[in-house]
Amino acid sequence: MSFSQGDPFGRGGAGSPGGSGGSTPDWAALAEESERKRASKRRWLMIGGGALATVAVAGVVAVAVVSENGDPEDKPSQSLPTPEDLPSSPPQPEPTFEKELPPAPPQDYLKNPEKDKAPIDTGTLFPDTTITVNGREYTREAVDSTKKCTASAQGGLGSVLEKNDCREMFRATFVRDGLAFTLGIAVFDSEKDASAVKSGYEPNVESLSGGDVPTYCRTVVCRTTVNSLGRYALFTISGHTDGKPAGDDDEPAKQVAVDGSNYGYSRLIDRGERQAAADASAD
């Protein structure tokens, strides 16, 4: 091996223009080789930069994953529970059944003589000496009953009762502030008979006097009502105890007649409910 001296470009050394021996360098080949090396260096730099970019992206992904699955103090729930940890279906309530059936509607008893067997008299139908209807207080003054229904009717009502086989009539008279009403409750064998009396009604039930109520509504105009419920028909007649007529514009007399009808209706409903409740408790 031999060594020579010269500058970095080979001047003054072996093979240089000023040296001894050697041939002249191929400058074009040297330039092409130098360019090839520079291109290769640039290519590796680009590859290295791409690798760095890939690492950077991977780093971002890694950070994102860590952020979604961070410390338990930052995220209360990190993962889904295993099947063993999942709660089972919530317990379903067991179906329940009423041990006691509700009593039958009171009308079922009021329309059927075979079921409507409770005692019936003035004491069960009109048990109170003082009643209150829609905030208005009345005092009972007289009661009456008869199996000859026509004896407690006047006008055309008697023939209607007889035609439909009325079995018994119960009456009670109540008074308030100089106005009185007589309530009549007639008993029949069937709901059909009672309904026929209502639809074929002609006035009227005869007023019943007694106590502080003199004879009234016999020779003057008075107010009347009619209704039916089950195998019962209800009648009222109301007017002034001093004999004053109760014309079409006599609103107080009309109200008293309606109060009497409402009271009678409520007494029948009570009768049916009591029988239904008694049968239900006996089962």
Coordinates of C-alpha atoms in Angstrom, one line a residue:
M1 CA 0.0 0.0 0.0
S2 CA 1.2 3.4 -0.8
F3 CA 0.3 6.8 0.6
S4 CA 0.6 10.2 -0.9
Q5 CA 0.1 13.7 0.3
G6 CA -1.9 16.5 -1.3
D7 CA -4.9 18.8 -0.6
P8 CA -8.4 17.4 -0.1
F9 CA -9.0 17.5 -3.8
G10 CA -5.8 15.4 -4.5
R11 CA -3.8 18.3 -5.8
G12 CA -0.1 18.0 -5.1
G13 CA -0.4 14.2 -4.5
A14 CA -0.1 11.1 -6.5
G15 CA -2.2 11.2 -9.6
S16 CA -2.8 15.0 -9.4
P17 CA -2.1 17.2 -12.4
G18 CA 1.0 18.5 -10.8
G19 CA 2.2 15.1 -9.5
S20 CA 4.2 12.4 -11.1
G21 CA 2.6 9.4 -12.8
G22 CA -1.2 8.3 -13.0
S23 CA -3.9 9.1 -15.6
T24 CA -6.3 12.1 -15.7
P25 CA -9.6 11.5 -13.5
D26 CA -13.0 11.1 -15.3
W27 CA -14.7 14.2 -13.9
A28 CA -18.1 13.5 -15.5
A29 CA -18.2 10.1 -13.8
L30 CA -17.2 11.6 -10.5
A31 CA -19.9 14.2 -10.8
E32 CA -22.5 11.6 -11.7
E33 CA -21.5 9.4 -8.7
S34 CA -21.6 12.4 -6.4
E35 CA -25.2 13.2 -7.6
R36 CA -26.2 9.6 -7.1
K37 CA -25.0 9.6 -3.5
R38 CA -26.8 12.9 -2.7
A39 CA -30.0 11.4 -4.2
S40 CA -29.6 8.3 -2.1
K41 CA -29.1 10.4 1.0
R42 CA -32.2 12.4 0.3
R43 CA -34.2 9.1 -0.1
W44 CA -33.1 7.8 3.2
L45 CA -34.0 11.1 4.9
M46 CA -37.5 10.8 3.5
I47 CA -37.8 7.2 4.6
G48 CA -36.6 8.2 8.1
G49 CA -39.1 11.1 8.2
G50 CA -41.9 8.7 7.2
A51 CA -40.9 6.3 10.0
L52 CA -40.9 9.2 12.5
A53 CA -44.4 10.2 11.3
T54 CA -45.7 6.7 11.7
V55 CA -44.3 6.6 15.2
A56 CA -46.0 9.9 15.9
V57 CA -49.3 8.7 14.7
A58 CA -48.9 5.5 16.8
G59 CA -48.2 7.7 19.7
V60 CA -51.4 9.7 19.3
V61 CA -53.4 6.5 19.1
A62 CA -51.8 5.2 22.2
V63 CA -52.6 8.3 24.0
A64 CA -56.2 8.1 22.9
V65 CA -56.5 4.6 24.1
V66 CA -55.0 5.5 27.5
S67 CA -57.4 8.4 27.8
E68 CA -60.5 6.2 27.2
N69 CA -59.2 3.6 29.6
G70 CA -57.6 5.8 32.2
D71 CA -57.4 5.7 35.9
P72 CA -60.5 4.4 37.7
E73 CA -60.8 7.6 39.6
D74 CA -61.3 9.4 36.3
K75 CA -63.6 6.8 34.7
P76 CA -66.1 5.2 37.0
S77 CA -66.6 2.3 34.6
Q78 CA -63.7 0.9 32.6
S79 CA -65.1 -2.3 31.2
L80 CA -68.3 -4.2 30.8
P81 CA -69.2 -6.7 33.5
T82 CA -68.7 -10.4 32.9
P83 CA -71.8 -12.5 32.3
E84 CA -71.4 -13.8 35.9
D85 CA -71.5 -10.3 37.2
L86 CA -74.7 -9.3 35.3
P87 CA -77.8 -9.2 37.4
S88 CA -80.5 -11.7 36.7
S89 CA -84.0 -10.7 35.5
P90 CA -85.8 -8.7 38.3
P91 CA -88.2 -10.8 40.2
Q92 CA -91.8 -10.6 38.9
P93 CA -94.7 -10.1 41.3
E94 CA -96.8 -13.2 41.7
P95 CA -100.4 -12.7 40.5
T96 CA -102.9 -12.2 43.3
F97 CA -106.5 -12.9 43.4
E98 CA -109.2 -11.4 45.7
K99 CA -110.4 -14.1 48.1
E100 CA -113.6 -12.2 48.6
L101 CA -115.7 -11.2 45.6
P102 CA -117.3 -7.8 45.7
P103 CA -121.0 -7.9 46.5
A104 CA -123.5 -7.9 43.6
P105 CA -125.0 -4.6 42.5
P106 CA -128.0 -3.7 44.8
Q107 CA -130.3 -3.7 41.7
D108 CA -129.8 -7.4 41.4
Y109 CA -131.6 -7.8 44.7
L110 CA -134.2 -5.1 44.3
K111 CA -135.6 -6.7 41.0
N112 CA -135.7 -10.3 42.1
P113 CA -138.2 -11.4 44.8
E114 CA -136.2 -14.6 45.4
K115 CA -133.2 -12.5 46.5
D116 CA -135.0 -9.5 48.0
K117 CA -136.0 -11.3 51.2
A118 CA -135.0 -8.7 53.9
P119 CA -137.8 -7.6 56.1
I120 CA -139.8 -4.7 54.6
D121 CA -141.9 -2.4 56.6
T122 CA -142.1 1.3 57.6
G123 CA -139.3 0.7 60.1
T124 CA -136.8 -0.6 57.5
L125 CA -137.9 1.9 54.8
F126 CA -138.3 5.0 56.9
P127 CA -136.1 4.4 60.0
D128 CA -135.1 8.0 60.9
T129 CA -137.3 10.7 62.5
T130 CA -135.0 13.4 61.0
I131 CA -133.5 13.2 57.6
T132 CA -131.2 15.5 55.6
V133 CA -131.5 15.7 51.8
N134 CA -129.0 18.0 49.9
G135 CA -128.4 19.9 53.0
R136 CA -132.1 20.4 53.9
E137 CA -133.5 18.9 57.1
Y138 CA -136.9 17.3 57.3
T139 CA -138.8 15.8 60.2
R140 CA -140.9 12.7 59.9
E141 CA -144.5 13.2 61.1
A142 CA -146.4 10.1 60.0
V143 CA -146.0 6.6 58.5
D144 CA -148.5 4.1 57.0
S145 CA -148.7 0.8 55.1
T146 CA -151.4 -1.2 53.4
K147 CA -151.7 -4.2 51.2
K148 CA -154.6 -2.6 49.4
C149 CA -152.6 -0.2 47.3
T150 CA -155.6 1.6 45.8
A151 CA -156.5 2.8 49.3
S152 CA -153.4 5.0 49.4
A153 CA -154.0 6.5 45.9
Q154 CA -156.3 9.1 44.4
G155 CA -157.0 10.1 40.8
G156 CA -155.9 7.7 38.1
L157 CA -153.1 6.1 40.1
G158 CA -155.3 3.5 41.8
S159 CA -156.2 1.8 38.5
V160 CA -152.6 1.8 37.4
L161 CA -151.5 0.1 40.6
E162 CA -154.3 -2.4 40.4
K163 CA -153.6 -3.3 36.8
N164 CA -149.9 -4.1 37.5
D165 CA -150.7 -6.1 40.7
C166 CA -149.3 -3.8 43.4
R167 CA -148.6 -6.0 46.5
E168 CA -148.2 -3.3 49.2
M169 CA -147.8 0.4 49.6
F170 CA -145.7 2.1 52.3
R171 CA -146.0 5.9 53.0
A172 CA -144.2 8.5 55.1
T173 CA -144.7 12.2 55.5
F174 CA -141.9 14.7 56.2
V175 CA -142.2 18.4 56.9
R176 CA -139.9 21.5 56.6
D177 CA -140.7 25.2 56.9
G178 CA -144.4 24.8 56.1
L179 CA -143.9 22.5 53.2
A180 CA -144.5 18.7 53.4
F181 CA -144.1 15.7 51.2
T182 CA -145.6 12.3 51.3
L183 CA -143.4 9.5 49.9
G184 CA -145.1 6.3 48.7
I185 CA -143.1 3.1 47.9
A186 CA -145.1 0.4 46.1
V187 CA -144.0 -3.2 45.9
F188 CA -144.5 -5.4 42.9
D189 CA -143.6 -9.0 41.8
S190 CA -141.2 -7.9 39.1
E191 CA -139.2 -5.1 37.7
K192 CA -141.4 -5.2 34.6
D193 CA -144.5 -4.4 36.6
A194 CA -142.9 -1.5 38.4
S195 CA -141.6 0.0 35.1
A196 CA -145.1 -0.3 33.6
V197 CA -146.5 1.7 36.5
K198 CA -143.9 4.4 35.9
S199 CA -144.5 4.6 32.2
G200 CA -148.3 4.6 32.7
Y201 CA -148.4 6.9 35.7
E202 CA -151.4 9.0 36.5
P203 CA -151.5 11.3 39.6
N204 CA -151.3 10.7 42.4
V205 CA -150.4 9.1 45.7
E206 CA -152.6 10.3 48.5
S207 CA -151.0 12.7 51.0
L208 CA -150.7 11.4 54.5
S209 CA -151.4 13.6 57.5
G210 CA -150.2 13.2 61.1
G211 CA -148.3 14.9 63.8
D212 CA -147.8 18.6 62.9
V213 CA -149.0 18.0 59.4
P214 CA -152.8 18.5 58.8
T215 CA -154.6 17.2 55.7
Y216 CA -153.0 18.8 52.7
C217 CA -152.9 18.5 48.9
R218 CA -156.4 17.1 48.6
T219 CA -158.3 19.9 47.0
V220 CA -155.5 22.2 45.7
V221 CA -152.8 21.9 43.1
C222 CA -149.6 20.2 44.4
R223 CA -146.3 18.9 42.9
T224 CA -145.8 15.1 42.2
T225 CA -143.0 12.8 41.1
V226 CA -142.8 9.2 40.0
N227 CA -139.9 6.8 39.6
S228 CA -139.0 3.1 39.7
L229 CA -136.1 0.9 40.8
G230 CA -136.1 -2.8 40.6
R231 CA -139.5 -4.1 41.6
Y232 CA -140.4 -0.9 43.4
A233 CA -142.2 2.2 42.2
L234 CA -141.8 5.5 44.1
F235 CA -144.3 8.5 44.3
T236 CA -144.2 11.8 46.0
I237 CA -146.7 14.6 46.5
S238 CA -145.7 17.9 48.0
G239 CA -147.3 21.2 48.9
H240 CA -148.0 23.8 51.6
T241 CA -149.4 22.6 54.9
D242 CA -151.5 25.8 55.2
G243 CA -153.5 24.8 52.1
K244 CA -151.9 27.2 49.7
P245 CA -151.7 25.8 46.1
A246 CA -148.3 24.9 44.7
G247 CA -148.4 26.0 41.1
D248 CA -146.0 25.6 38.3
D249 CA -143.9 28.5 39.5
D250 CA -143.6 27.2 43.1
E251 CA -140.0 26.3 43.1
P252 CA -139.8 25.5 46.8
A253 CA -142.6 23.0 46.5
K254 CA -141.0 21.4 43.5
Q255 CA -137.7 21.1 45.4
V256 CA -139.4 19.4 48.3
A257 CA -141.0 16.8 45.9
V258 CA -137.6 16.1 44.4
D259 CA -136.0 15.7 47.8
G260 CA -138.7 13.2 48.8
S261 CA -138.1 11.2 45.6
N262 CA -134.3 11.2 46.1
Y263 CA -134.7 10.1 49.7
G264 CA -136.9 7.2 48.7
Y265 CA -134.4 6.1 46.0
S266 CA -131.5 6.2 48.4
R267 CA -133.5 4.1 50.9
L268 CA -134.0 1.4 48.3
I269 CA -130.4 1.5 47.3
D270 CA -129.4 1.0 50.9
R271 CA -131.8 -2.0 51.1
G272 CA -130.1 -3.6 48.1
E273 CA -126.6 -2.9 49.3
R274 CA -127.3 -4.4 52.8
Q275 CA -128.6 -7.6 51.3
A276 CA -125.7 -7.9 48.8
A277 CA -123.1 -7.3 51.6
A278 CA -124.8 -9.9 53.8
D279 CA -124.7 -12.5 51.1
A280 CA -121.1 -11.7 50.3
S281 CA -119.9 -12.1 53.9
A282 CA -121.8 -15.4 54.2
D283 CA -120.0 -17.0 51.3

